[in-house]
Coordinates of C-alpha atoms in Angstrom, one line a residue:
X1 CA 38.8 -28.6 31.2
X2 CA 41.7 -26.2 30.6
X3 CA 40.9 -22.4 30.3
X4 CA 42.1 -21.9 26.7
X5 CA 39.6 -24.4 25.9
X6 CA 36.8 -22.8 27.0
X7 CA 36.6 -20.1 24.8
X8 CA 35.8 -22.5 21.7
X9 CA 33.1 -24.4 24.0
X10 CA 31.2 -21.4 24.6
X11 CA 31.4 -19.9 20.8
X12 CA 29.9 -23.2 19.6
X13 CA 26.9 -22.6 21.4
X14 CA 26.6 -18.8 20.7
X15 CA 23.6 -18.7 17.8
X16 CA 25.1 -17.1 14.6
X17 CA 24.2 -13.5 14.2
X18 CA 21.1 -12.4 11.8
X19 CA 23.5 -11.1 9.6
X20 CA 25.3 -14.5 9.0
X21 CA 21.7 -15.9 7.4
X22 CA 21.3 -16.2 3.6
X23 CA 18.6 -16.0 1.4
X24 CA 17.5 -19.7 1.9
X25 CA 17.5 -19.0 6.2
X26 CA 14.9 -15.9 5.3
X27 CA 12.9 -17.7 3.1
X28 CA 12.1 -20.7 5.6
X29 CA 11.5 -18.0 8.3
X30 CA 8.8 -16.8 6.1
X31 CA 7.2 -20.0 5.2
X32 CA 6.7 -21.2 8.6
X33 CA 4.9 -18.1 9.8
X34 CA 2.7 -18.2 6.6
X35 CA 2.3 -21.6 6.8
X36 CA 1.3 -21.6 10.5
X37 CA -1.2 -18.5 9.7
X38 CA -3.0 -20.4 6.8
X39 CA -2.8 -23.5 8.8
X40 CA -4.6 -21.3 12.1
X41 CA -7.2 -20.3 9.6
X42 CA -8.2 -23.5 7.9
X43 CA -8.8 -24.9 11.5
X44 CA -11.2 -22.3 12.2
X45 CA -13.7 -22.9 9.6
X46 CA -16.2 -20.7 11.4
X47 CA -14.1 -17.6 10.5
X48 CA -13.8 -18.1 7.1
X49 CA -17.6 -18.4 7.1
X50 CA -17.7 -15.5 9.1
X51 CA -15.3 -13.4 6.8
X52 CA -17.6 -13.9 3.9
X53 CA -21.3 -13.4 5.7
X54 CA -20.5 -10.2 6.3
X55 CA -20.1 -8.9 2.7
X56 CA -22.6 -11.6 1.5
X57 CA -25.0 -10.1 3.6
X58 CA -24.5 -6.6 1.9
X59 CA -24.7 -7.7 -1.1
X60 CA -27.7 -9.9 -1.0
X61 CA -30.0 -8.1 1.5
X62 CA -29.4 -5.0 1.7
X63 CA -28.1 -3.8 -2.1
X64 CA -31.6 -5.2 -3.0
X65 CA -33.3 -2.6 -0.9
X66 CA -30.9 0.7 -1.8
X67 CA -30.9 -0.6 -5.3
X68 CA -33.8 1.4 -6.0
X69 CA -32.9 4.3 -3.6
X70 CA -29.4 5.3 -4.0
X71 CA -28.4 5.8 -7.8
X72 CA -25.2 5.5 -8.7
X73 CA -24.4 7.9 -11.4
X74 CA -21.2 7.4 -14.0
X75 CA -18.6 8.2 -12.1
X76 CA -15.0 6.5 -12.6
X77 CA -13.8 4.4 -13.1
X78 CA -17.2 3.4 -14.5
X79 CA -18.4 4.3 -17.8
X80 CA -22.3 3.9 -17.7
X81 CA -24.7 3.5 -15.2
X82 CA -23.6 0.4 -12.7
X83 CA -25.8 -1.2 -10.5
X84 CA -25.4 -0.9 -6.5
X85 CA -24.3 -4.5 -5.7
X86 CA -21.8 -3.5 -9.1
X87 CA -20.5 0.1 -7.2
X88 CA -20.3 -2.2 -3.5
X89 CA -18.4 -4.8 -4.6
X90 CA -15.0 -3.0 -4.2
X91 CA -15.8 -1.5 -0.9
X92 CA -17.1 -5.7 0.1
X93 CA -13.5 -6.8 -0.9
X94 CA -12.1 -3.5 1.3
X95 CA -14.4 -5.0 4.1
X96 CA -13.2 -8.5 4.3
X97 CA -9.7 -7.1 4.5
X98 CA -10.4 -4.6 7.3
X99 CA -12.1 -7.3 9.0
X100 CA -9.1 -9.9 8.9
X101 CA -6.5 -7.0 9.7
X102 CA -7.9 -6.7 12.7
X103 CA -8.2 -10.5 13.0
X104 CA -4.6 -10.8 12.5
X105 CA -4.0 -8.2 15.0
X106 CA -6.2 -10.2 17.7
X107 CA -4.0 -13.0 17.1
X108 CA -1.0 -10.8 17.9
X109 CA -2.6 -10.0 21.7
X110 CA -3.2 -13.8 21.8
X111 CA 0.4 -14.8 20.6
X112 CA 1.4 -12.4 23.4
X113 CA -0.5 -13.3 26.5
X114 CA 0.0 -17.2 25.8
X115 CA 4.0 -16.6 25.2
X116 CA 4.3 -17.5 21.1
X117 CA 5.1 -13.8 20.5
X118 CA 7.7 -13.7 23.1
X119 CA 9.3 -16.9 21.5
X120 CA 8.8 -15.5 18.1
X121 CA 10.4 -12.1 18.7
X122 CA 13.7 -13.9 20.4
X123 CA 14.5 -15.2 17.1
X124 CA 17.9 -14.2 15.8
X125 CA 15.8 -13.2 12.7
X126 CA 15.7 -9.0 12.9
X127 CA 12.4 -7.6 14.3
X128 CA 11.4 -5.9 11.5
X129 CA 11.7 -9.3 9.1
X130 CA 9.4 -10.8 12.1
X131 CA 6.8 -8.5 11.4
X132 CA 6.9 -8.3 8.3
X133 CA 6.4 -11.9 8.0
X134 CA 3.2 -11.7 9.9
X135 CA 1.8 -9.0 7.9
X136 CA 2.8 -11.4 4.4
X137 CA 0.8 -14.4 6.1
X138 CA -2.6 -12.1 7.1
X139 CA -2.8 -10.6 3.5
X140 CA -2.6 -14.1 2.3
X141 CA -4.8 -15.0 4.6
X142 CA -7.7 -12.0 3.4
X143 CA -7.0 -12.1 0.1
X144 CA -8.0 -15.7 -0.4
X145 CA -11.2 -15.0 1.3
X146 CA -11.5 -11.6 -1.3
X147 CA -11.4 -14.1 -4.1
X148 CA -14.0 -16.9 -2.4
X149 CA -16.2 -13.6 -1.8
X150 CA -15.4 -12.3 -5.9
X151 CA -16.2 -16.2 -6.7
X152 CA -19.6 -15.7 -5.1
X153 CA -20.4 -13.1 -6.4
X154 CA -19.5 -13.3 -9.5
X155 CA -22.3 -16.9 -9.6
X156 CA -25.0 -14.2 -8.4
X157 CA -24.4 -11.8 -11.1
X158 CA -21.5 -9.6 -10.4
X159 CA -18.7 -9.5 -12.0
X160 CA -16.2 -7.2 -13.2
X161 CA -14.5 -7.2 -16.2
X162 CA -12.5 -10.8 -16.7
X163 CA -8.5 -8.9 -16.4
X164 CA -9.9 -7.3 -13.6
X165 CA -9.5 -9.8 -11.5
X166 CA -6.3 -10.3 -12.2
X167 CA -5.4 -6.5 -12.8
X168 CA -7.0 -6.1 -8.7
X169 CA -4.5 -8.4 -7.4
X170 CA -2.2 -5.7 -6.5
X171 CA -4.3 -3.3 -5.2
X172 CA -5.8 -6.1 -3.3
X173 CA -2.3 -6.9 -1.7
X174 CA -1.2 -3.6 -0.9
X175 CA -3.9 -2.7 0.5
X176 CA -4.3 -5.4 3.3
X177 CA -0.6 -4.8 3.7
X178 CA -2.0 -1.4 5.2
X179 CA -4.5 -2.6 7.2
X180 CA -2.3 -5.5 8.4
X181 CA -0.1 -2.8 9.3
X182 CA -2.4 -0.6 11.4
X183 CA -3.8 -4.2 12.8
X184 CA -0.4 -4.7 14.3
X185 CA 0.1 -1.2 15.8
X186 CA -2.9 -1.5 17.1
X187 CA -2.2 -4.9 18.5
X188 CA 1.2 -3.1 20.4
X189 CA -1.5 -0.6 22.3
X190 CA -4.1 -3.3 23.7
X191 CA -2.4 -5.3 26.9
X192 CA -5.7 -7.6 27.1
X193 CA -7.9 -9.2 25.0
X194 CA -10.7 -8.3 27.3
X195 CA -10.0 -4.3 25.6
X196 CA -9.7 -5.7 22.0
X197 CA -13.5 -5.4 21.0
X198 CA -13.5 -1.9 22.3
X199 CA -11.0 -0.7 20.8
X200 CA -11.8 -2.4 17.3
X201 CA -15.3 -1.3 17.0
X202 CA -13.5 2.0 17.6
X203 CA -11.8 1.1 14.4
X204 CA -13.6 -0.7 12.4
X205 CA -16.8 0.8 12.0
X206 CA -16.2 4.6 11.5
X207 CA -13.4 3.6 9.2
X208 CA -15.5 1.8 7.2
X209 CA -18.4 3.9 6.9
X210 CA -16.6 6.7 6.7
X211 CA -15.2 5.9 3.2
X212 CA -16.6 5.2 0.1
X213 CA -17.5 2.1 0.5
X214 CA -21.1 2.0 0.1
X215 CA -22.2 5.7 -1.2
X216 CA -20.1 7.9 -3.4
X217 CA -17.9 10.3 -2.3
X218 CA -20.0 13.2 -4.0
X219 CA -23.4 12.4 -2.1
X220 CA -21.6 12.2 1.0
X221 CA -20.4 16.4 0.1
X222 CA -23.8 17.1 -0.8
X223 CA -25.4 15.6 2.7
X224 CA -22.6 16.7 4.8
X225 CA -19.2 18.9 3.9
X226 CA -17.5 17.3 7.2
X227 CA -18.3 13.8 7.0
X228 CA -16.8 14.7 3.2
X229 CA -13.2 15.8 4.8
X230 CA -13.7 12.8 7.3
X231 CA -14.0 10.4 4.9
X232 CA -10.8 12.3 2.8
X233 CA -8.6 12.1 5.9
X234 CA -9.5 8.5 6.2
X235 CA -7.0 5.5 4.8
X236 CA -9.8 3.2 4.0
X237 CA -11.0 5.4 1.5
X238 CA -8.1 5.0 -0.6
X239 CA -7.8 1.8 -0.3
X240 CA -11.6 1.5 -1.5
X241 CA -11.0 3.7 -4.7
X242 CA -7.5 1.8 -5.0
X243 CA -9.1 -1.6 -5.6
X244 CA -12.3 -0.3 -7.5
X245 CA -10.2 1.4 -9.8
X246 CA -8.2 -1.7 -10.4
X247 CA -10.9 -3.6 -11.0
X248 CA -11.1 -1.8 -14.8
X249 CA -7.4 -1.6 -15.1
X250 CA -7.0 1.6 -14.3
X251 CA -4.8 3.3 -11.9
X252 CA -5.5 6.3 -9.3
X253 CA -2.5 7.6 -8.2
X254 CA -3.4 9.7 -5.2
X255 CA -5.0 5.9 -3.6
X256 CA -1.8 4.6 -4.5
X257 CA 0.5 7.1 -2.8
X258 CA -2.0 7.4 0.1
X259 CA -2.1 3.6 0.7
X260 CA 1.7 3.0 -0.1
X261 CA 2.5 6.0 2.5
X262 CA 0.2 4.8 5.5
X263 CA 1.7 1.1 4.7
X264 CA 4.9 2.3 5.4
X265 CA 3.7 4.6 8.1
X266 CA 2.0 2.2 10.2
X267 CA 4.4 -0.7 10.0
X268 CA 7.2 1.4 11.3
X269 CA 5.1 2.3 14.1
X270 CA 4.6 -1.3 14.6
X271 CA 8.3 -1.8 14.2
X272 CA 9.2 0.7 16.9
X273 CA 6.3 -0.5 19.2
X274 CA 7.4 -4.1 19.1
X275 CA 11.3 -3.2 19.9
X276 CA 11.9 -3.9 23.5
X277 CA 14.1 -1.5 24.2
X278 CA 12.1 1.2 23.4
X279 CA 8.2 0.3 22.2
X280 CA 4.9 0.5 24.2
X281 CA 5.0 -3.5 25.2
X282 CA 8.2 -2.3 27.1
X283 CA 6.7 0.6 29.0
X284 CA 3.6 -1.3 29.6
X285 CA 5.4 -4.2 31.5
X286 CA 7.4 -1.7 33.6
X287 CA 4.3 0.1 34.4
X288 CA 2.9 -3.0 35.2
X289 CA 5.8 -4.2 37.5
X290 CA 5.6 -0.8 39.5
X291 CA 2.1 -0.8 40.0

């Protein structure tokens, strides 16, 4: 083979750059990591079941015993007296989609240590479309078990006004987004999945009852002024008010500039952490290699 020849042999095998895809390239990037996500979480019946025992368990068992402890007084976005399992409900849905943003973050340190991830992020496709894909398939994901929980709930008496499920869609969406987000930072700090349960009950749990979720904001300022500002400095709580204000149409702008803020926040974390040239997977291998 002559010389001059081989310049066009090797530029045929060169993949194209990112920036030579189109709109139809980025859109069936999108649907296969979706589509392998939702297909990943119909295999594993046991989760779904496990994503909606949780909140069930709340709002079966123990809303029937602080029913006729903790009043809820009328507070908004509520106009009358509600009902505990009523005032729960939103902080339930906020549950399910804490749970699977952590979920989604496990399958990250999986997709790692069994190479997909490293397959994944070789993709001509840039890094931040990659993650962001990810994020679009776990909100998916949580929000169709929100609904199957809402769908529950709504046969054993709770249910919000009819637009409001509709009108709670968005809140729904952007908040996972956050948590999705914060899932996949996360993900970029844990090396094993031996430390993932560790470091998610480090998560989870304060954030979640450090929020509104099950008591009102005002009781927890009246029992304890710090908890108060914890549970203020603490996402989940906007994403709680976010959704149960959206549940009655209504929108609470602080929420949604808290939750749009941390969204953005977090995922460029994630972004950075999951660049090889200069993110925390990077240092940890090097570390690793040295020691």
């Amino acid at each position: 083979m002559s010389a001059s020849a081989m310049p066009e042999k090797v530029a045929a095998v060169v993949p194209a750059k990112s920036g030579a895809f189109g709109l139809r390239h980025y859109l069936i990037c999108l649907k296969g990591i979706v589509l392998r996500e939702c297909l990943r979480f119909l295999h594993q019946r046991e989760r779904f079941i496990s994503s909606l025992v949780r909140p069930l368990v709340w709002l079966f068992i123990f809303a029937a015993g602080f029913r006729q402890v903790l009043g809820v007084s009328i507070i908004p976005p509520y106009k009358t007296y509600v009902l505990y399992e009523v005032y729960i409900t939103p902080g339930l849905c906020g549950m399910i989609l804490l749970f699977s943003g952590m979920q989604s973050s496990l399958s990250m340190v999986y997709d790692r240590e069994m190479g997909n991830m490293r397959i994944l992020l070789v993709s001509p496709f840039p890094r931040w479309y990659l993650l962001l894909s990810k994020m679009l398939a776990g909100v998916s994901v949580s929000i169709a078990q929100v609904y199957a929980f809402l769908i529950i709930a709504w046969f054993w008496g709770v249910k919000a006004p009819p637009l409001g499920y509709l009108f709670v869609l968005p809140a729904l969406f952007l908040s996972g987004m956050m948590l999705c987000a914060l899932g996949m930072l996360l993900s970029s700090m844990i090396k094993q999945l031996e430390n993932f349960a560790g470091i998610m009950n480090f998560v989870i749990f304060p954030g979640y009852f450090a929020s509104p979720a099950l008591y009102p904001l005002w009781r927890i300022q009246e029992a304890s002024p710090l908890l108060y500002k914890l549970c203020l400095a603490n996402p989940f709580t906007y994403a709680v008010e976010l959704i149960c204000f959206a549940f009655y149409g209504q929108v609470d702008w602080v929420s949604l500039g808290v939750v749009a803020g941390c969204t953005l926040l977090f995922l460029g974390g994630a972004i950075i952490a999951y660049d090889p040239s200069r993110g925390l997977i990077t240092r940890k291998q090097g570390a690793g290699g040295n020691g």
